[in-house]
Amino acid sequence: MSIYPIRSIRKKKLVLEWAEAFGSVTKACREWDVPRSTFYRWRDAYAKHGEAGLVRKKPIANSHPRQLSPEVVEKILHLRQVYHFGPERITWYLERYHAVKTSSSSVYRTLIRHGLRRLPKNVGRRAIHTKRYAKRVPGHHIQVDVTFLTLKNNEGKKIRRFQYTAIDDATRIRALKIYSRHTQKNAIDFIDYVIEKFPFRLHTIRTDRGHEFQALFHWHVEDKGMRHVYIKPR
């Protein structure tokens, strides 16, 4: 044990012994300039654990304010495993389609923690393109994606919600809507909402291959006179 903890223990014991000897907690606290709440905490700790209870414990670190939420981590891992995106491309994608701002270094550390530092051997290396080609015609390409949210209800209990987001490549106009369930029915409702809200005709809807974007959704989009294409995994 270093000298500082030993001195700290001695001081605390002196304060406790002084109060016992003179029969006054108030005088002891005034003499040693110690708050009464601190004195009682020391006394209880000493009674339960002896000198070990007087050793100053390191405070438990709270979550870092910049720590990524579980939902963002889940999306990072999804983009890495399914599309084989690198840290910079994941950072760009999160900001562009989910309005989540983070750094490529944070993404990289997340990949390392989850054992995804390297891509599979059968995935070829390629240049990283973080600036996507922006279509000049509004409505030509609409990207639709889903973000998982963890919120609290009126009772303070955690609940899962699903944010559907659509963004136009040309104008970057976006629409979003939150649902309580993650289904094709809600995906269809959302695309109808997008058609109503966007001020131009939609040509192509781009999605991943999530279960919410399967046959029912696909043919609903086609029936509306639009194309539905899946983003190809890398």
PDB file of C-alpha atoms in Angstrom:
ATOM      1  CA  MET A   1       0.000   0.000   0.000  1.00  0.00           C
ATOM      2  CA  SER A   2       1.345   3.445  -0.879  1.00  0.00           C
ATOM      3  CA  ILE A   3       2.042   6.157   1.698  1.00  0.00           C
ATOM      4  CA  TYR A   4      -1.017   8.261   0.743  1.00  0.00           C
ATOM      5  CA  PRO A   5      -3.664   5.631   1.625  1.00  0.00           C
ATOM      6  CA  ILE A   6      -1.876   4.924   4.949  1.00  0.00           C
ATOM      7  CA  ARG A   7      -1.922   8.620   5.876  1.00  0.00           C
ATOM      8  CA  SER A   8      -5.567   8.845   4.838  1.00  0.00           C
ATOM      9  CA  ILE A   9      -6.486   5.900   7.078  1.00  0.00           C
ATOM     10  CA  ARG A  10      -4.571   7.385  10.032  1.00  0.00           C
ATOM     11  CA  LYS A  11      -6.377  10.700   9.698  1.00  0.00           C
ATOM     12  CA  LYS A  12      -9.789   9.051   9.546  1.00  0.00           C
ATOM     13  CA  LYS A  13      -9.011   6.929  12.605  1.00  0.00           C
ATOM     14  CA  LEU A  14      -7.825  10.012  14.514  1.00  0.00           C
ATOM     15  CA  VAL A  15     -11.101  11.794  13.753  1.00  0.00           C
ATOM     16  CA  LEU A  16     -13.124   8.782  14.903  1.00  0.00           C
ATOM     17  CA  GLU A  17     -11.022   8.341  18.070  1.00  0.00           C
ATOM     18  CA  TRP A  18     -11.184  12.073  18.842  1.00  0.00           C
ATOM     19  CA  ALA A  19     -15.002  12.037  18.643  1.00  0.00           C
ATOM     20  CA  GLU A  20     -15.157   8.969  20.894  1.00  0.00           C
ATOM     21  CA  ALA A  21     -12.729  10.388  23.418  1.00  0.00           C
ATOM     22  CA  PHE A  22     -14.495  13.739  23.749  1.00  0.00           C
ATOM     23  CA  GLY A  23     -17.997  12.373  23.215  1.00  0.00           C
ATOM     24  CA  SER A  24     -18.908  14.913  20.559  1.00  0.00           C
ATOM     25  CA  VAL A  25     -19.204  14.318  16.832  1.00  0.00           C
ATOM     26  CA  THR A  26     -19.863  18.013  16.267  1.00  0.00           C
ATOM     27  CA  LYS A  27     -16.630  19.099  17.982  1.00  0.00           C
ATOM     28  CA  ALA A  28     -14.621  16.430  16.184  1.00  0.00           C
ATOM     29  CA  CYS A  29     -15.941  17.501  12.808  1.00  0.00           C
ATOM     30  CA  ARG A  30     -15.290  21.159  13.600  1.00  0.00           C
ATOM     31  CA  GLU A  31     -11.773  20.442  14.872  1.00  0.00           C
ATOM     32  CA  TRP A  32     -10.793  18.346  11.861  1.00  0.00           C
ATOM     33  CA  ASP A  33     -12.883  20.258   9.319  1.00  0.00           C
ATOM     34  CA  VAL A  34     -14.830  17.172   8.262  1.00  0.00           C
ATOM     35  CA  PRO A  35     -18.528  17.206   7.217  1.00  0.00           C
ATOM     36  CA  ARG A  36     -20.783  15.244   9.555  1.00  0.00           C
ATOM     37  CA  SER A  37     -22.061  13.135   6.655  1.00  0.00           C
ATOM     38  CA  THR A  38     -18.468  12.148   5.872  1.00  0.00           C
ATOM     39  CA  PHE A  39     -17.785  11.332   9.530  1.00  0.00           C
ATOM     40  CA  TYR A  40     -20.759   8.964   9.728  1.00  0.00           C
ATOM     41  CA  ARG A  41     -19.751   7.302   6.482  1.00  0.00           C
ATOM     42  CA  TRP A  42     -16.265   6.680   7.857  1.00  0.00           C
ATOM     43  CA  ARG A  43     -17.650   5.409  11.167  1.00  0.00           C
ATOM     44  CA  ASP A  44     -20.023   2.947   9.498  1.00  0.00           C
ATOM     45  CA  ALA A  45     -17.339   1.729   7.110  1.00  0.00           C
ATOM     46  CA  TYR A  46     -14.847   1.226   9.956  1.00  0.00           C
ATOM     47  CA  ALA A  47     -17.413  -0.641  12.048  1.00  0.00           C
ATOM     48  CA  LYS A  48     -18.187  -3.036   9.186  1.00  0.00           C
ATOM     49  CA  HIS A  49     -14.787  -3.534   7.557  1.00  0.00           C
ATOM     50  CA  GLY A  50     -12.119  -2.226   9.919  1.00  0.00           C
ATOM     51  CA  GLU A  51      -9.234  -0.289   8.398  1.00  0.00           C
ATOM     52  CA  ALA A  52     -10.062  -1.734   4.969  1.00  0.00           C
ATOM     53  CA  GLY A  53     -13.303   0.246   5.081  1.00  0.00           C
ATOM     54  CA  LEU A  54     -11.318   3.475   5.385  1.00  0.00           C
ATOM     55  CA  VAL A  55      -9.373   2.933   2.187  1.00  0.00           C
ATOM     56  CA  ARG A  56     -10.547   5.356  -0.470  1.00  0.00           C
ATOM     57  CA  LYS A  57     -12.070   3.431  -3.346  1.00  0.00           C
ATOM     58  CA  LYS A  58     -11.766   4.550  -6.932  1.00  0.00           C
ATOM     59  CA  PRO A  59     -15.088   5.924  -8.214  1.00  0.00           C
ATOM     60  CA  ILE A  60     -16.940   3.779 -10.701  1.00  0.00           C
ATOM     61  CA  ALA A  61     -16.724   5.461 -14.079  1.00  0.00           C
ATOM     62  CA  ASN A  62     -20.013   6.467 -15.597  1.00  0.00           C
ATOM     63  CA  SER A  63     -20.728   5.843 -19.262  1.00  0.00           C
ATOM     64  CA  HIS A  64     -18.696   8.164 -21.410  1.00  0.00           C
ATOM     65  CA  PRO A  65     -20.974  10.842 -22.918  1.00  0.00           C
ATOM     66  CA  ARG A  66     -19.594   9.989 -26.370  1.00  0.00           C
ATOM     67  CA  GLN A  67     -20.043   6.244 -25.978  1.00  0.00           C
ATOM     68  CA  LEU A  68     -21.978   4.747 -28.878  1.00  0.00           C
ATOM     69  CA  SER A  69     -25.480   3.524 -28.108  1.00  0.00           C
ATOM     70  CA  PRO A  70     -26.322  -0.186 -28.532  1.00  0.00           C
ATOM     71  CA  GLU A  71     -28.468   0.698 -31.548  1.00  0.00           C
ATOM     72  CA  VAL A  72     -25.559   2.435 -33.316  1.00  0.00           C
ATOM     73  CA  VAL A  73     -23.198  -0.430 -32.477  1.00  0.00           C
ATOM     74  CA  GLU A  74     -25.744  -2.873 -33.914  1.00  0.00           C
ATOM     75  CA  LYS A  75     -25.902  -0.865 -37.143  1.00  0.00           C
ATOM     76  CA  ILE A  76     -22.087  -0.675 -37.373  1.00  0.00           C
ATOM     77  CA  LEU A  77     -21.771  -4.446 -37.030  1.00  0.00           C
ATOM     78  CA  HIS A  78     -24.540  -4.966 -39.591  1.00  0.00           C
ATOM     79  CA  LEU A  79     -22.835  -2.749 -42.171  1.00  0.00           C
ATOM     80  CA  ARG A  80     -19.519  -4.496 -41.560  1.00  0.00           C
ATOM     81  CA  GLN A  81     -20.807  -8.069 -41.691  1.00  0.00           C
ATOM     82  CA  VAL A  82     -23.308  -7.711 -44.526  1.00  0.00           C
ATOM     83  CA  TYR A  83     -21.805  -5.019 -46.769  1.00  0.00           C
ATOM     84  CA  HIS A  84     -18.164  -5.239 -45.635  1.00  0.00           C
ATOM     85  CA  PHE A  85     -17.926  -1.474 -45.226  1.00  0.00           C
ATOM     86  CA  GLY A  86     -14.759  -0.008 -43.725  1.00  0.00           C
ATOM     87  CA  PRO A  87     -14.730   2.457 -40.776  1.00  0.00           C
ATOM     88  CA  GLU A  88     -14.805   5.592 -42.969  1.00  0.00           C
ATOM     89  CA  ARG A  89     -17.617   4.304 -45.146  1.00  0.00           C
ATOM     90  CA  ILE A  90     -19.633   3.243 -42.080  1.00  0.00           C
ATOM     91  CA  THR A  91     -19.110   6.703 -40.543  1.00  0.00           C
ATOM     92  CA  TRP A  92     -20.331   8.386 -43.708  1.00  0.00           C
ATOM     93  CA  TYR A  93     -23.331   6.021 -44.030  1.00  0.00           C
ATOM     94  CA  LEU A  94     -24.464   6.590 -40.431  1.00  0.00           C
ATOM     95  CA  GLU A  95     -24.375  10.365 -40.851  1.00  0.00           C
ATOM     96  CA  ARG A  96     -26.010  10.340 -44.282  1.00  0.00           C
ATOM     97  CA  TYR A  97     -28.876   7.928 -43.648  1.00  0.00           C
ATOM     98  CA  HIS A  98     -29.312   7.919 -39.867  1.00  0.00           C
ATOM     99  CA  ALA A  99     -28.196  11.433 -38.839  1.00  0.00           C
ATOM    100  CA  VAL A 100     -25.690   9.805 -36.457  1.00  0.00           C
ATOM    101  CA  LYS A 101     -22.409  11.673 -36.181  1.00  0.00           C
ATOM    102  CA  THR A 102     -19.419   9.717 -34.966  1.00  0.00           C
ATOM    103  CA  SER A 103     -15.760   9.335 -35.904  1.00  0.00           C
ATOM    104  CA  SER A 104     -14.108   6.644 -37.967  1.00  0.00           C
ATOM    105  CA  SER A 105     -11.812   5.956 -34.999  1.00  0.00           C
ATOM    106  CA  SER A 106     -14.847   5.190 -32.791  1.00  0.00           C
ATOM    107  CA  VAL A 107     -16.203   2.884 -35.469  1.00  0.00           C
ATOM    108  CA  TYR A 108     -12.806   1.203 -35.794  1.00  0.00           C
ATOM    109  CA  ARG A 109     -12.594   0.589 -32.030  1.00  0.00           C
ATOM    110  CA  THR A 110     -16.094  -0.888 -32.091  1.00  0.00           C
ATOM    111  CA  LEU A 111     -15.092  -3.299 -34.854  1.00  0.00           C
ATOM    112  CA  ILE A 112     -11.995  -4.358 -32.903  1.00  0.00           C
ATOM    113  CA  ARG A 113     -14.009  -4.982 -29.705  1.00  0.00           C
ATOM    114  CA  HIS A 114     -16.319  -7.285 -31.658  1.00  0.00           C
ATOM    115  CA  GLY A 115     -13.572  -9.139 -33.478  1.00  0.00           C
ATOM    116  CA  LEU A 116     -14.318  -7.567 -36.873  1.00  0.00           C
ATOM    117  CA  ARG A 117     -11.036  -5.795 -37.468  1.00  0.00           C
ATOM    118  CA  ARG A 118     -10.339  -7.759 -40.653  1.00  0.00           C
ATOM    119  CA  LEU A 119     -12.667  -8.618 -43.516  1.00  0.00           C
ATOM    120  CA  PRO A 120     -13.161 -12.248 -44.582  1.00  0.00           C
ATOM    121  CA  LYS A 121     -10.370 -13.580 -46.804  1.00  0.00           C
ATOM    122  CA  ASN A 122     -12.725 -14.014 -49.753  1.00  0.00           C
ATOM    123  CA  VAL A 123     -13.550 -10.274 -49.779  1.00  0.00           C
ATOM    124  CA  GLY A 124     -11.256  -8.346 -52.100  1.00  0.00           C
ATOM    125  CA  ARG A 125      -9.750  -5.034 -51.094  1.00  0.00           C
ATOM    126  CA  ARG A 126     -11.041  -1.930 -52.779  1.00  0.00           C
ATOM    127  CA  ALA A 127     -10.685   1.798 -52.519  1.00  0.00           C
ATOM    128  CA  ILE A 128     -12.889   3.525 -49.967  1.00  0.00           C
ATOM    129  CA  HIS A 129     -15.373   5.899 -51.518  1.00  0.00           C
ATOM    130  CA  THR A 130     -17.032   8.007 -48.863  1.00  0.00           C
ATOM    131  CA  LYS A 131     -18.575  10.525 -51.265  1.00  0.00           C
ATOM    132  CA  ARG A 132     -21.491   8.899 -52.949  1.00  0.00           C
ATOM    133  CA  TYR A 133     -22.487   9.987 -56.444  1.00  0.00           C
ATOM    134  CA  ALA A 134     -25.484  12.314 -56.053  1.00  0.00           C
ATOM    135  CA  LYS A 135     -28.168  11.825 -58.669  1.00  0.00           C
ATOM    136  CA  ARG A 136     -29.062  15.064 -60.412  1.00  0.00           C
ATOM    137  CA  VAL A 137     -32.737  14.213 -60.803  1.00  0.00           C
ATOM    138  CA  PRO A 138     -34.837  14.468 -57.595  1.00  0.00           C
ATOM    139  CA  GLY A 139     -36.597  11.207 -56.843  1.00  0.00           C
ATOM    140  CA  HIS A 140     -34.320   9.109 -59.058  1.00  0.00           C
ATOM    141  CA  HIS A 141     -32.901   7.198 -56.087  1.00  0.00           C
ATOM    142  CA  ILE A 142     -34.580   7.034 -52.683  1.00  0.00           C
ATOM    143  CA  GLN A 143     -32.731   5.198 -49.916  1.00  0.00           C
ATOM    144  CA  VAL A 144     -34.978   3.608 -47.275  1.00  0.00           C
ATOM    145  CA  ASP A 145     -33.575   2.220 -44.056  1.00  0.00           C
ATOM    146  CA  VAL A 146     -34.608   1.324 -40.515  1.00  0.00           C
ATOM    147  CA  THR A 147     -33.016   2.386 -37.241  1.00  0.00           C
ATOM    148  CA  PHE A 148     -33.686   0.555 -33.987  1.00  0.00           C
ATOM    149  CA  LEU A 149     -34.542   2.881 -31.092  1.00  0.00           C
ATOM    150  CA  THR A 150     -34.716   2.273 -27.354  1.00  0.00           C
ATOM    151  CA  LEU A 151     -37.028   4.791 -25.684  1.00  0.00           C
ATOM    152  CA  LYS A 152     -38.798   5.153 -22.343  1.00  0.00           C
ATOM    153  CA  ASN A 153     -42.568   5.206 -21.914  1.00  0.00           C
ATOM    154  CA  ASN A 154     -44.512   7.304 -19.405  1.00  0.00           C
ATOM    155  CA  GLU A 155     -43.737   4.760 -16.686  1.00  0.00           C
ATOM    156  CA  GLY A 156     -40.019   4.972 -17.340  1.00  0.00           C
ATOM    157  CA  LYS A 157     -39.806   1.488 -18.817  1.00  0.00           C
ATOM    158  CA  LYS A 158     -37.623   0.859 -21.864  1.00  0.00           C
ATOM    159  CA  ILE A 159     -39.477   0.130 -25.099  1.00  0.00           C
ATOM    160  CA  ARG A 160     -38.219  -0.765 -28.580  1.00  0.00           C
ATOM    161  CA  ARG A 161     -39.319   1.354 -31.534  1.00  0.00           C
ATOM    162  CA  PHE A 162     -38.357   1.378 -35.216  1.00  0.00           C
ATOM    163  CA  GLN A 163     -37.559   4.536 -37.166  1.00  0.00           C
ATOM    164  CA  TYR A 164     -38.101   4.258 -40.923  1.00  0.00           C
ATOM    165  CA  THR A 165     -36.123   6.854 -42.873  1.00  0.00           C
ATOM    166  CA  ALA A 166     -36.187   7.763 -46.583  1.00  0.00           C
ATOM    167  CA  ILE A 167     -33.684  10.157 -48.146  1.00  0.00           C
ATOM    168  CA  ASP A 168     -33.450  11.440 -51.702  1.00  0.00           C
ATOM    169  CA  ASP A 169     -29.954  11.283 -53.193  1.00  0.00           C
ATOM    170  CA  ALA A 170     -30.295  14.445 -55.238  1.00  0.00           C
ATOM    171  CA  THR A 171     -31.901  16.895 -52.820  1.00  0.00           C
ATOM    172  CA  ARG A 172     -31.176  15.083 -49.543  1.00  0.00           C
ATOM    173  CA  ILE A 173     -34.776  15.695 -48.555  1.00  0.00           C
ATOM    174  CA  ARG A 174     -35.709  13.098 -45.977  1.00  0.00           C
ATOM    175  CA  ALA A 175     -38.832  11.732 -44.346  1.00  0.00           C
ATOM    176  CA  LEU A 176     -39.076   9.580 -41.263  1.00  0.00           C
ATOM    177  CA  LYS A 177     -41.719   7.860 -39.216  1.00  0.00           C
ATOM    178  CA  ILE A 178     -41.550   5.764 -36.042  1.00  0.00           C
ATOM    179  CA  TYR A 179     -43.422   2.487 -35.605  1.00  0.00           C
ATOM    180  CA  SER A 180     -43.912   0.100 -32.713  1.00  0.00           C
ATOM    181  CA  ARG A 181     -43.384  -2.955 -34.928  1.00  0.00           C
ATOM    182  CA  HIS A 182     -40.856  -3.944 -37.578  1.00  0.00           C
ATOM    183  CA  THR A 183     -43.042  -5.424 -40.357  1.00  0.00           C
ATOM    184  CA  GLN A 184     -43.715  -5.335 -44.090  1.00  0.00           C
ATOM    185  CA  LYS A 185     -47.098  -3.778 -43.343  1.00  0.00           C
ATOM    186  CA  ASN A 186     -45.419  -0.808 -41.670  1.00  0.00           C
ATOM    187  CA  ALA A 187     -42.806  -0.596 -44.437  1.00  0.00           C
ATOM    188  CA  ILE A 188     -45.657  -0.357 -46.974  1.00  0.00           C
ATOM    189  CA  ASP A 189     -47.390   2.293 -44.870  1.00  0.00           C
ATOM    190  CA  PHE A 190     -44.132   4.238 -44.697  1.00  0.00           C
ATOM    191  CA  ILE A 191     -43.501   4.182 -48.448  1.00  0.00           C
ATOM    192  CA  ASP A 192     -47.044   5.487 -49.016  1.00  0.00           C
ATOM    193  CA  TYR A 193     -46.250   8.245 -46.511  1.00  0.00           C
ATOM    194  CA  VAL A 194     -43.060   9.093 -48.438  1.00  0.00           C
ATOM    195  CA  ILE A 195     -44.938   9.241 -51.751  1.00  0.00           C
ATOM    196  CA  GLU A 196     -47.390  11.668 -50.190  1.00  0.00           C
ATOM    197  CA  LYS A 197     -44.768  13.898 -48.552  1.00  0.00           C
ATOM    198  CA  PHE A 198     -42.055  14.137 -51.200  1.00  0.00           C
ATOM    199  CA  PRO A 199     -42.695  17.006 -53.683  1.00  0.00           C
ATOM    200  CA  PHE A 200     -41.575  15.007 -56.730  1.00  0.00           C
ATOM    201  CA  ARG A 201     -42.185  11.692 -58.445  1.00  0.00           C
ATOM    202  CA  LEU A 202     -40.205   8.738 -57.092  1.00  0.00           C
ATOM    203  CA  HIS A 203     -38.391   6.471 -59.514  1.00  0.00           C
ATOM    204  CA  THR A 204     -36.321   3.895 -57.602  1.00  0.00           C
ATOM    205  CA  ILE A 205     -36.522   2.729 -53.990  1.00  0.00           C
ATOM    206  CA  ARG A 206     -33.317   1.228 -52.617  1.00  0.00           C
ATOM    207  CA  THR A 207     -33.312  -0.969 -49.481  1.00  0.00           C
ATOM    208  CA  ASP A 208     -31.312  -3.725 -47.856  1.00  0.00           C
ATOM    209  CA  ARG A 209     -32.688  -7.278 -47.738  1.00  0.00           C
ATOM    210  CA  GLY A 210     -34.313  -6.963 -44.331  1.00  0.00           C
ATOM    211  CA  HIS A 211     -37.470  -8.992 -43.729  1.00  0.00           C
ATOM    212  CA  GLU A 212     -39.544  -5.792 -43.817  1.00  0.00           C
ATOM    213  CA  PHE A 213     -38.567  -5.210 -47.465  1.00  0.00           C
ATOM    214  CA  GLN A 214     -39.494  -8.588 -48.918  1.00  0.00           C
ATOM    215  CA  ALA A 215     -42.215  -9.726 -51.371  1.00  0.00           C
ATOM    216  CA  LEU A 216     -45.235  -7.781 -50.084  1.00  0.00           C
ATOM    217  CA  PHE A 217     -43.254  -4.565 -49.903  1.00  0.00           C
ATOM    218  CA  HIS A 218     -41.482  -5.213 -53.201  1.00  0.00           C
ATOM    219  CA  TRP A 219     -44.648  -5.724 -55.222  1.00  0.00           C
ATOM    220  CA  HIS A 220     -46.418  -2.827 -53.515  1.00  0.00           C
ATOM    221  CA  VAL A 221     -43.615  -0.519 -54.684  1.00  0.00           C
ATOM    222  CA  GLU A 222     -43.730  -1.991 -58.196  1.00  0.00           C
ATOM    223  CA  ASP A 223     -47.525  -1.594 -58.295  1.00  0.00           C
ATOM    224  CA  LYS A 224     -47.034   2.090 -57.504  1.00  0.00           C
ATOM    225  CA  GLY A 225     -45.031   2.432 -60.712  1.00  0.00           C
ATOM    226  CA  MET A 226     -41.625   2.572 -59.051  1.00  0.00           C
ATOM    227  CA  ARG A 227     -38.625   0.253 -59.114  1.00  0.00           C
ATOM    228  CA  HIS A 228     -37.469  -1.534 -55.981  1.00  0.00           C
ATOM    229  CA  VAL A 229     -33.846  -2.637 -55.913  1.00  0.00           C
ATOM    230  CA  TYR A 230     -31.784  -4.209 -53.168  1.00  0.00           C
ATOM    231  CA  ILE A 231     -28.403  -2.866 -52.177  1.00  0.00           C
ATOM    232  CA  LYS A 232     -25.950  -5.594 -53.072  1.00  0.00           C
ATOM    233  CA  PRO A 233     -23.851  -6.879 -50.161  1.00  0.00           C
ATOM    234  CA  ARG A 234     -20.145  -6.310 -50.754  1.00  0.00           C
TER     235      ARG A 234
END
